[in-house]
Amino acid sequence: MTPSDHEDRITRAGEYALRVLNPTEEAEARAEAARNPAFGTEVDRWNEQLGRLADEVAPVQPPASLWPRILAATGGAANDNAVVFWRRWAIGSTGLLAASLAAVAVLIATPAPAPDPATTPVAGSITRVATLKLDNGVTALTLAYDSATGELYLAPTREMEGDTRIPHLWLVLPDGAGVQLVGAIDGHETSRHSLEGVIVNQATEAIAVAVSMEQPGHTPNPDHPDGPVVAQGEFQPL
C-alpha cells in the first residue's frame, strides 16, 4: 500500500465516522469496515478520538428545536451510536480531519463574540457540513457551518500546500442563481470565520461550496471566480 492509499483510507474512515458521506458511500464504507480489519480499525480509532474530544468540551444546552429536527431527519429512530454522535455534535465538538481534530475542538470551544441581533438567524436554523474534493476524488477541505451563529469552521488537508495562489471560498446558490464569494481562506491551517449580513442567509440556503485559486493580491468579483475552481462539495444538513 502506498502512502497515498493509506492517507485516503484514513480520510474515508474519518468521513464515515463523521457521517458526512452520501447514503451510497456510507453503505460502501460500512461494508468495507465489516470485511476489511484495517479499515474497521481506522473507523474505531476515529470514533475513539471524536469521543475523547467531545468529552473535553464543556456542555452547552442545545435549543429545544434541535431534537425534533434530528428525529425528523432520521425518520424518528436512531441506534445508540447515532444518538451519542448527534448529542456530541450538538454540544460543539466538530472534529473534521485527523490532522486537525485538536485545532477544531479548540476553535469551537472558544467563546465567540456576542452576535449582532440584526444579523442573527431566526430560531430553528441548522448546522451543515461539506467535504470538498479535488477532481481526482481526494479531499482538499472539510467545513462545518452553524447557521444559528453564522460561524464557519474550515479544516484543509495538505492538498493545497505548495501552491502560491490564494484559495477563495464560494457558496453555490440554489436554482441556478450562481455563486457568492465568501472570501480568501487559509489553505494550510484550520480556521474559523464569522459571516455577517446577507451572506449568512446565503450560506444557510447554499446547496454546495467550492474553492478557486486566485493570484496573490487579487480579489475576484463576488459573483464569479477568475482563477480555476479546484475543489467542490455538496452541503449536507444536520
PDB file of C-alpha atoms in Angstrom:
ATOM      1  CA  MET A   1       0.000   0.000   0.000  1.00  0.00           C
ATOM      2  CA  THR A   2       1.354   3.431  -0.956  1.00  0.00           C
ATOM      3  CA  PRO A   3       1.372   6.397   1.468  1.00  0.00           C
ATOM      4  CA  SER A   4      -1.364   7.963  -0.659  1.00  0.00           C
ATOM      5  CA  ASP A   5      -3.565   4.863  -0.286  1.00  0.00           C
ATOM      6  CA  HIS A   6      -3.018   4.915   3.475  1.00  0.00           C
ATOM      7  CA  GLU A   7      -3.978   8.608   3.736  1.00  0.00           C
ATOM      8  CA  ASP A   8      -7.068   8.007   1.590  1.00  0.00           C
ATOM      9  CA  ARG A   9      -8.141   5.157   3.897  1.00  0.00           C
ATOM     10  CA  ILE A  10      -7.739   7.395   6.957  1.00  0.00           C
ATOM     11  CA  THR A  11      -9.755  10.176   5.298  1.00  0.00           C
ATOM     12  CA  ARG A  12     -12.567   7.837   4.238  1.00  0.00           C
ATOM     13  CA  ALA A  13     -12.711   6.318   7.708  1.00  0.00           C
ATOM     14  CA  GLY A  14     -12.988   9.814   9.196  1.00  0.00           C
ATOM     15  CA  GLU A  15     -15.737  10.834   6.778  1.00  0.00           C
ATOM     16  CA  TYR A  16     -17.639   7.658   7.645  1.00  0.00           C
ATOM     17  CA  ALA A  17     -17.239   8.249  11.386  1.00  0.00           C
ATOM     18  CA  LEU A  18     -18.393  11.859  10.987  1.00  0.00           C
ATOM     19  CA  ARG A  19     -21.417  10.799   8.882  1.00  0.00           C
ATOM     20  CA  VAL A  20     -20.636  13.204   6.028  1.00  0.00           C
ATOM     21  CA  LEU A  21     -20.802  10.580   3.255  1.00  0.00           C
ATOM     22  CA  ASN A  22     -23.828  10.292   1.000  1.00  0.00           C
ATOM     23  CA  PRO A  23     -26.026   7.193   1.527  1.00  0.00           C
ATOM     24  CA  THR A  24     -24.317   5.139  -1.193  1.00  0.00           C
ATOM     25  CA  GLU A  25     -20.814   5.978   0.027  1.00  0.00           C
ATOM     26  CA  GLU A  26     -21.810   5.307   3.629  1.00  0.00           C
ATOM     27  CA  ALA A  27     -23.165   1.860   2.717  1.00  0.00           C
ATOM     28  CA  GLU A  28     -19.924   1.064   0.885  1.00  0.00           C
ATOM     29  CA  ALA A  29     -17.829   2.241   3.838  1.00  0.00           C
ATOM     30  CA  ARG A  30     -19.938   0.201   6.277  1.00  0.00           C
ATOM     31  CA  ALA A  31     -19.413  -2.924   4.162  1.00  0.00           C
ATOM     32  CA  GLU A  32     -15.677  -2.236   3.903  1.00  0.00           C
ATOM     33  CA  ALA A  33     -15.385  -1.796   7.676  1.00  0.00           C
ATOM     34  CA  ALA A  34     -17.033  -5.197   8.125  1.00  0.00           C
ATOM     35  CA  ARG A  35     -14.777  -7.066   5.679  1.00  0.00           C
ATOM     36  CA  ASN A  36     -11.512  -5.121   5.994  1.00  0.00           C
ATOM     37  CA  PRO A  37      -9.983  -5.211   9.512  1.00  0.00           C
ATOM     38  CA  ALA A  38      -7.523  -2.396   8.723  1.00  0.00           C
ATOM     39  CA  PHE A  39     -10.319  -0.051   7.624  1.00  0.00           C
ATOM     40  CA  GLY A  40     -12.501  -1.108  10.559  1.00  0.00           C
ATOM     41  CA  THR A  41      -9.639  -0.294  12.938  1.00  0.00           C
ATOM     42  CA  GLU A  42      -9.313   3.191  11.419  1.00  0.00           C
ATOM     43  CA  VAL A  43     -13.054   3.795  11.902  1.00  0.00           C
ATOM     44  CA  ASP A  44     -12.823   2.679  15.537  1.00  0.00           C
ATOM     45  CA  ARG A  45      -9.819   4.970  16.068  1.00  0.00           C
ATOM     46  CA  TRP A  46     -11.762   7.922  14.669  1.00  0.00           C
ATOM     47  CA  ASN A  47     -14.763   7.192  16.881  1.00  0.00           C
ATOM     48  CA  GLU A  48     -12.491   6.995  19.932  1.00  0.00           C
ATOM     49  CA  GLN A  49     -10.730  10.285  19.092  1.00  0.00           C
ATOM     50  CA  LEU A  50     -14.009  12.082  18.446  1.00  0.00           C
ATOM     51  CA  GLY A  51     -15.418  10.731  21.697  1.00  0.00           C
ATOM     52  CA  ARG A  52     -12.438  11.999  23.700  1.00  0.00           C
ATOM     53  CA  LEU A  53     -12.704  15.438  22.094  1.00  0.00           C
ATOM     54  CA  ALA A  54     -16.403  15.648  22.836  1.00  0.00           C
ATOM     55  CA  ASP A  55     -15.827  14.704  26.465  1.00  0.00           C
ATOM     56  CA  GLU A  56     -13.344  17.590  26.826  1.00  0.00           C
ATOM     57  CA  VAL A  57     -15.747  20.270  25.575  1.00  0.00           C
ATOM     58  CA  ALA A  58     -17.932  21.971  28.155  1.00  0.00           C
ATOM     59  CA  PRO A  59     -21.625  21.143  27.602  1.00  0.00           C
ATOM     60  CA  VAL A  60     -23.892  23.755  26.030  1.00  0.00           C
ATOM     61  CA  GLN A  61     -27.652  23.410  26.267  1.00  0.00           C
ATOM     62  CA  PRO A  62     -28.973  22.837  22.721  1.00  0.00           C
ATOM     63  CA  PRO A  63     -32.123  24.654  21.575  1.00  0.00           C
ATOM     64  CA  ALA A  64     -35.422  22.882  22.163  1.00  0.00           C
ATOM     65  CA  SER A  65     -35.948  22.623  18.395  1.00  0.00           C
ATOM     66  CA  LEU A  66     -32.808  20.515  17.856  1.00  0.00           C
ATOM     67  CA  TRP A  67     -34.056  17.048  18.813  1.00  0.00           C
ATOM     68  CA  PRO A  68     -37.298  17.239  16.778  1.00  0.00           C
ATOM     69  CA  ARG A  69     -35.214  18.192  13.708  1.00  0.00           C
ATOM     70  CA  ILE A  70     -32.837  15.272  14.305  1.00  0.00           C
ATOM     71  CA  LEU A  71     -35.726  12.834  14.727  1.00  0.00           C
ATOM     72  CA  ALA A  72     -37.360  14.163  11.564  1.00  0.00           C
ATOM     73  CA  ALA A  73     -34.098  13.804   9.628  1.00  0.00           C
ATOM     74  CA  THR A  74     -33.551  10.235  10.854  1.00  0.00           C
ATOM     75  CA  GLY A  75     -37.129   9.041  10.408  1.00  0.00           C
ATOM     76  CA  GLY A  76     -37.849   9.142  14.124  1.00  0.00           C
ATOM     77  CA  ALA A  77     -35.396   6.436  15.170  1.00  0.00           C
ATOM     78  CA  ALA A  78     -31.685   6.099  15.829  1.00  0.00           C
ATOM     79  CA  ASN A  79     -29.358   3.473  17.273  1.00  0.00           C
ATOM     80  CA  ASP A  80     -27.253   4.077  20.397  1.00  0.00           C
ATOM     81  CA  ASN A  81     -24.122   5.011  18.449  1.00  0.00           C
ATOM     82  CA  ALA A  82     -26.044   7.540  16.352  1.00  0.00           C
ATOM     83  CA  VAL A  83     -27.563   9.136  19.459  1.00  0.00           C
ATOM     84  CA  VAL A  84     -24.103   9.519  21.002  1.00  0.00           C
ATOM     85  CA  PHE A  85     -22.810  11.084  17.788  1.00  0.00           C
ATOM     86  CA  TRP A  86     -25.656  13.601  17.432  1.00  0.00           C
ATOM     87  CA  ARG A  87     -25.509  14.626  21.082  1.00  0.00           C
ATOM     88  CA  ARG A  88     -21.763  15.146  20.905  1.00  0.00           C
ATOM     89  CA  TRP A  89     -22.153  17.214  17.750  1.00  0.00           C
ATOM     90  CA  ALA A  90     -24.844  19.314  19.428  1.00  0.00           C
ATOM     91  CA  ILE A  91     -22.568  20.324  22.321  1.00  0.00           C
ATOM     92  CA  GLY A  92     -19.999  21.671  19.906  1.00  0.00           C
ATOM     93  CA  SER A  93     -17.356  19.010  19.189  1.00  0.00           C
ATOM     94  CA  THR A  94     -16.717  19.174  15.445  1.00  0.00           C
ATOM     95  CA  GLY A  95     -13.617  17.112  14.597  1.00  0.00           C
ATOM     96  CA  LEU A  96     -13.101  17.401  10.854  1.00  0.00           C
ATOM     97  CA  LEU A  97      -9.892  15.636   9.824  1.00  0.00           C
ATOM     98  CA  ALA A  98      -7.365  13.535  11.721  1.00  0.00           C
ATOM     99  CA  ALA A  99      -4.632  16.155  11.474  1.00  0.00           C
ATOM    100  CA  SER A 100      -6.999  18.926  12.633  1.00  0.00           C
ATOM    101  CA  LEU A 101      -9.025  17.286  15.409  1.00  0.00           C
ATOM    102  CA  ALA A 102      -7.455  19.175  18.308  1.00  0.00           C
ATOM    103  CA  ALA A 103      -7.387  22.514  16.481  1.00  0.00           C
ATOM    104  CA  VAL A 104     -11.044  22.329  15.526  1.00  0.00           C
ATOM    105  CA  ALA A 105     -12.049  21.375  19.054  1.00  0.00           C
ATOM    106  CA  VAL A 106     -10.239  24.449  20.403  1.00  0.00           C
ATOM    107  CA  LEU A 107     -11.869  26.696  17.792  1.00  0.00           C
ATOM    108  CA  ILE A 108     -15.382  25.543  18.573  1.00  0.00           C
ATOM    109  CA  ALA A 109     -14.851  25.532  22.328  1.00  0.00           C
ATOM    110  CA  THR A 110     -13.604  29.150  22.237  1.00  0.00           C
ATOM    111  CA  PRO A 111     -16.470  31.534  23.008  1.00  0.00           C
ATOM    112  CA  ALA A 112     -17.376  33.762  20.069  1.00  0.00           C
ATOM    113  CA  PRO A 113     -18.204  37.485  20.386  1.00  0.00           C
ATOM    114  CA  ALA A 114     -21.826  38.302  21.119  1.00  0.00           C
ATOM    115  CA  PRO A 115     -23.795  38.124  17.845  1.00  0.00           C
ATOM    116  CA  ASP A 116     -25.270  41.211  16.244  1.00  0.00           C
ATOM    117  CA  PRO A 117     -29.074  40.925  16.650  1.00  0.00           C
ATOM    118  CA  ALA A 118     -29.516  42.391  13.165  1.00  0.00           C
ATOM    119  CA  THR A 119     -27.650  39.507  11.564  1.00  0.00           C
ATOM    120  CA  THR A 120     -28.545  36.625  13.899  1.00  0.00           C
ATOM    121  CA  PRO A 121     -30.578  33.946  12.058  1.00  0.00           C
ATOM    122  CA  VAL A 122     -34.004  33.004  13.343  1.00  0.00           C
ATOM    123  CA  ALA A 123     -34.525  30.092  15.724  1.00  0.00           C
ATOM    124  CA  GLY A 124     -34.659  26.668  14.132  1.00  0.00           C
ATOM    125  CA  SER A 125     -31.636  27.132  11.861  1.00  0.00           C
ATOM    126  CA  ILE A 126     -29.466  24.081  11.202  1.00  0.00           C
ATOM    127  CA  THR A 127     -25.847  23.081  11.144  1.00  0.00           C
ATOM    128  CA  ARG A 128     -24.382  21.942   7.823  1.00  0.00           C
ATOM    129  CA  VAL A 129     -21.201  20.175   6.775  1.00  0.00           C
ATOM    130  CA  ALA A 130     -19.415  19.663   3.460  1.00  0.00           C
ATOM    131  CA  THR A 131     -16.391  17.766   2.210  1.00  0.00           C
ATOM    132  CA  LEU A 132     -14.721  19.493  -0.745  1.00  0.00           C
ATOM    133  CA  LYS A 133     -12.858  17.165  -3.069  1.00  0.00           C
ATOM    134  CA  LEU A 134     -10.484  17.660  -5.977  1.00  0.00           C
ATOM    135  CA  ASP A 135     -11.248  16.264  -9.435  1.00  0.00           C
ATOM    136  CA  ASN A 136      -9.292  13.111  -8.525  1.00  0.00           C
ATOM    137  CA  GLY A 137     -11.562  12.477  -5.529  1.00  0.00           C
ATOM    138  CA  VAL A 138      -9.003  13.461  -2.882  1.00  0.00           C
ATOM    139  CA  THR A 139     -10.359  15.580  -0.016  1.00  0.00           C
ATOM    140  CA  ALA A 140      -8.964  19.121  -0.015  1.00  0.00           C
ATOM    141  CA  LEU A 141     -11.076  20.748   2.686  1.00  0.00           C
ATOM    142  CA  THR A 142     -13.788  19.926   5.197  1.00  0.00           C
ATOM    143  CA  LEU A 143     -16.058  22.571   6.678  1.00  0.00           C
ATOM    144  CA  ALA A 144     -18.920  22.952   9.116  1.00  0.00           C
ATOM    145  CA  TYR A 145     -21.367  25.846   9.128  1.00  0.00           C
ATOM    146  CA  ASP A 146     -23.621  26.784  12.029  1.00  0.00           C
ATOM    147  CA  SER A 147     -26.411  28.951  10.676  1.00  0.00           C
ATOM    148  CA  ALA A 148     -27.565  29.722  14.215  1.00  0.00           C
ATOM    149  CA  THR A 149     -24.392  31.730  14.839  1.00  0.00           C
ATOM    150  CA  GLY A 150     -23.010  32.428  11.352  1.00  0.00           C
ATOM    151  CA  GLU A 151     -19.813  30.589  12.310  1.00  0.00           C
ATOM    152  CA  LEU A 152     -17.929  28.746   9.578  1.00  0.00           C
ATOM    153  CA  TYR A 153     -15.199  26.241  10.521  1.00  0.00           C
ATOM    154  CA  LEU A 154     -12.628  25.154   7.924  1.00  0.00           C
ATOM    155  CA  ALA A 155     -10.113  22.304   8.097  1.00  0.00           C
ATOM    156  CA  PRO A 156      -7.907  21.915   4.992  1.00  0.00           C
ATOM    157  CA  THR A 157      -5.800  18.874   4.215  1.00  0.00           C
ATOM    158  CA  ARG A 158      -2.301  19.114   2.732  1.00  0.00           C
ATOM    159  CA  GLU A 159      -3.559  19.096  -0.844  1.00  0.00           C
ATOM    160  CA  MET A 160      -3.286  22.878  -1.332  1.00  0.00           C
ATOM    161  CA  GLU A 161       0.145  23.211   0.269  1.00  0.00           C
ATOM    162  CA  GLY A 162       2.885  24.457  -2.029  1.00  0.00           C
ATOM    163  CA  ASP A 163       0.509  26.428  -4.272  1.00  0.00           C
ATOM    164  CA  THR A 164       1.457  30.105  -4.369  1.00  0.00           C
ATOM    165  CA  ARG A 165      -2.084  31.101  -5.318  1.00  0.00           C
ATOM    166  CA  ILE A 166      -4.644  32.046  -2.671  1.00  0.00           C
ATOM    167  CA  PRO A 167      -7.693  29.802  -2.127  1.00  0.00           C
ATOM    168  CA  HIS A 168     -11.058  31.571  -2.094  1.00  0.00           C
ATOM    169  CA  LEU A 169     -14.264  30.001  -0.774  1.00  0.00           C
ATOM    170  CA  TRP A 170     -17.538  30.236  -2.742  1.00  0.00           C
ATOM    171  CA  LEU A 171     -21.161  29.413  -1.982  1.00  0.00           C
ATOM    172  CA  VAL A 172     -23.089  27.688  -4.766  1.00  0.00           C
ATOM    173  CA  LEU A 173     -26.614  29.118  -4.626  1.00  0.00           C
ATOM    174  CA  PRO A 174     -29.789  27.133  -5.396  1.00  0.00           C
ATOM    175  CA  ASP A 175     -31.964  27.326  -8.506  1.00  0.00           C
ATOM    176  CA  GLY A 176     -29.092  28.287 -10.794  1.00  0.00           C
ATOM    177  CA  ALA A 177     -28.603  31.620  -9.011  1.00  0.00           C
ATOM    178  CA  GLY A 178     -24.832  31.424  -9.453  1.00  0.00           C
ATOM    179  CA  VAL A 179     -22.175  31.704  -6.788  1.00  0.00           C
ATOM    180  CA  GLN A 180     -21.293  34.083  -3.965  1.00  0.00           C
ATOM    181  CA  LEU A 181     -17.779  34.819  -2.780  1.00  0.00           C
ATOM    182  CA  VAL A 182     -17.166  34.209   0.926  1.00  0.00           C
ATOM    183  CA  GLY A 183     -13.553  35.364   0.755  1.00  0.00           C
ATOM    184  CA  ALA A 184      -9.936  34.278   0.896  1.00  0.00           C
ATOM    185  CA  ILE A 185      -9.215  31.373   3.231  1.00  0.00           C
ATOM    186  CA  ASP A 186      -6.152  29.733   4.736  1.00  0.00           C
ATOM    187  CA  GLY A 187      -5.344  26.637   2.704  1.00  0.00           C
ATOM    188  CA  HIS A 188      -2.996  25.212   5.325  1.00  0.00           C
ATOM    189  CA  GLU A 189      -4.405  25.789   8.811  1.00  0.00           C
ATOM    190  CA  THR A 190      -7.745  25.190  10.492  1.00  0.00           C
ATOM    191  CA  SER A 191      -9.670  28.457  10.805  1.00  0.00           C
ATOM    192  CA  ARG A 192     -12.953  29.988  11.889  1.00  0.00           C
ATOM    193  CA  HIS A 193     -14.889  32.720  10.106  1.00  0.00           C
ATOM    194  CA  SER A 194     -17.856  34.779  11.320  1.00  0.00           C
ATOM    195  CA  LEU A 195     -20.234  35.515   8.454  1.00  0.00           C
ATOM    196  CA  GLU A 196     -22.316  38.680   8.525  1.00  0.00           C
ATOM    197  CA  GLY A 197     -25.215  40.333   6.753  1.00  0.00           C
ATOM    198  CA  VAL A 198     -26.981  38.809   3.764  1.00  0.00           C
ATOM    199  CA  ILE A 199     -24.266  36.185   3.289  1.00  0.00           C
ATOM    200  CA  VAL A 200     -25.498  34.427   6.459  1.00  0.00           C
ATOM    201  CA  ASN A 201     -28.796  33.587   4.753  1.00  0.00           C
ATOM    202  CA  GLN A 202     -26.998  32.688   1.526  1.00  0.00           C
ATOM    203  CA  ALA A 203     -24.787  30.240   3.415  1.00  0.00           C
ATOM    204  CA  THR A 204     -27.877  28.695   5.006  1.00  0.00           C
ATOM    205  CA  GLU A 205     -29.556  28.237   1.615  1.00  0.00           C
ATOM    206  CA  ALA A 206     -26.487  27.286  -0.468  1.00  0.00           C
ATOM    207  CA  ILE A 207     -26.501  23.801  -1.988  1.00  0.00           C
ATOM    208  CA  ALA A 208     -22.719  23.427  -2.233  1.00  0.00           C
ATOM    209  CA  VAL A 209     -19.374  25.127  -1.677  1.00  0.00           C
ATOM    210  CA  ALA A 210     -16.307  25.445  -3.887  1.00  0.00           C
ATOM    211  CA  VAL A 211     -12.724  26.697  -3.787  1.00  0.00           C
ATOM    212  CA  SER A 212     -10.993  28.680  -6.522  1.00  0.00           C
ATOM    213  CA  MET A 213      -7.301  29.541  -6.654  1.00  0.00           C
ATOM    214  CA  GLU A 214      -6.677  33.240  -7.252  1.00  0.00           C
ATOM    215  CA  GLN A 215      -3.473  35.177  -7.831  1.00  0.00           C
ATOM    216  CA  PRO A 216      -1.940  36.843  -4.749  1.00  0.00           C
ATOM    217  CA  GLY A 217      -3.255  40.357  -4.191  1.00  0.00           C
ATOM    218  CA  HIS A 218      -6.254  39.789  -6.447  1.00  0.00           C
ATOM    219  CA  THR A 219      -9.859  39.693  -5.228  1.00  0.00           C
ATOM    220  CA  PRO A 220     -12.351  38.372  -7.805  1.00  0.00           C
ATOM    221  CA  ASN A 221     -15.802  39.820  -8.337  1.00  0.00           C
ATOM    222  CA  PRO A 222     -18.248  38.437  -5.763  1.00  0.00           C
ATOM    223  CA  ASP A 223     -20.338  36.624  -8.379  1.00  0.00           C
ATOM    224  CA  HIS A 224     -17.691  34.629 -10.266  1.00  0.00           C
ATOM    225  CA  PRO A 225     -14.128  33.358  -9.743  1.00  0.00           C
ATOM    226  CA  ASP A 226     -11.318  34.425 -12.049  1.00  0.00           C
ATOM    227  CA  GLY A 227      -8.990  31.543 -11.184  1.00  0.00           C
ATOM    228  CA  PRO A 228      -9.683  27.825 -11.645  1.00  0.00           C
ATOM    229  CA  VAL A 229     -12.145  26.039  -9.373  1.00  0.00           C
ATOM    230  CA  VAL A 230     -10.103  23.206  -7.865  1.00  0.00           C
ATOM    231  CA  ALA A 231     -12.443  21.670  -5.273  1.00  0.00           C
ATOM    232  CA  GLN A 232     -16.151  21.456  -4.562  1.00  0.00           C
ATOM    233  CA  GLY A 233     -18.619  19.592  -2.389  1.00  0.00           C
ATOM    234  CA  GLU A 234     -22.310  19.473  -1.550  1.00  0.00           C
ATOM    235  CA  PHE A 235     -23.705  20.761   1.725  1.00  0.00           C
ATOM    236  CA  GLN A 236     -25.154  18.081   3.988  1.00  0.00           C
ATOM    237  CA  PRO A 237     -27.701  19.371   6.538  1.00  0.00           C
ATOM    238  CA  LEU A 238     -27.726  18.023  10.107  1.00  0.00           C
TER     239      LEU A 238
END
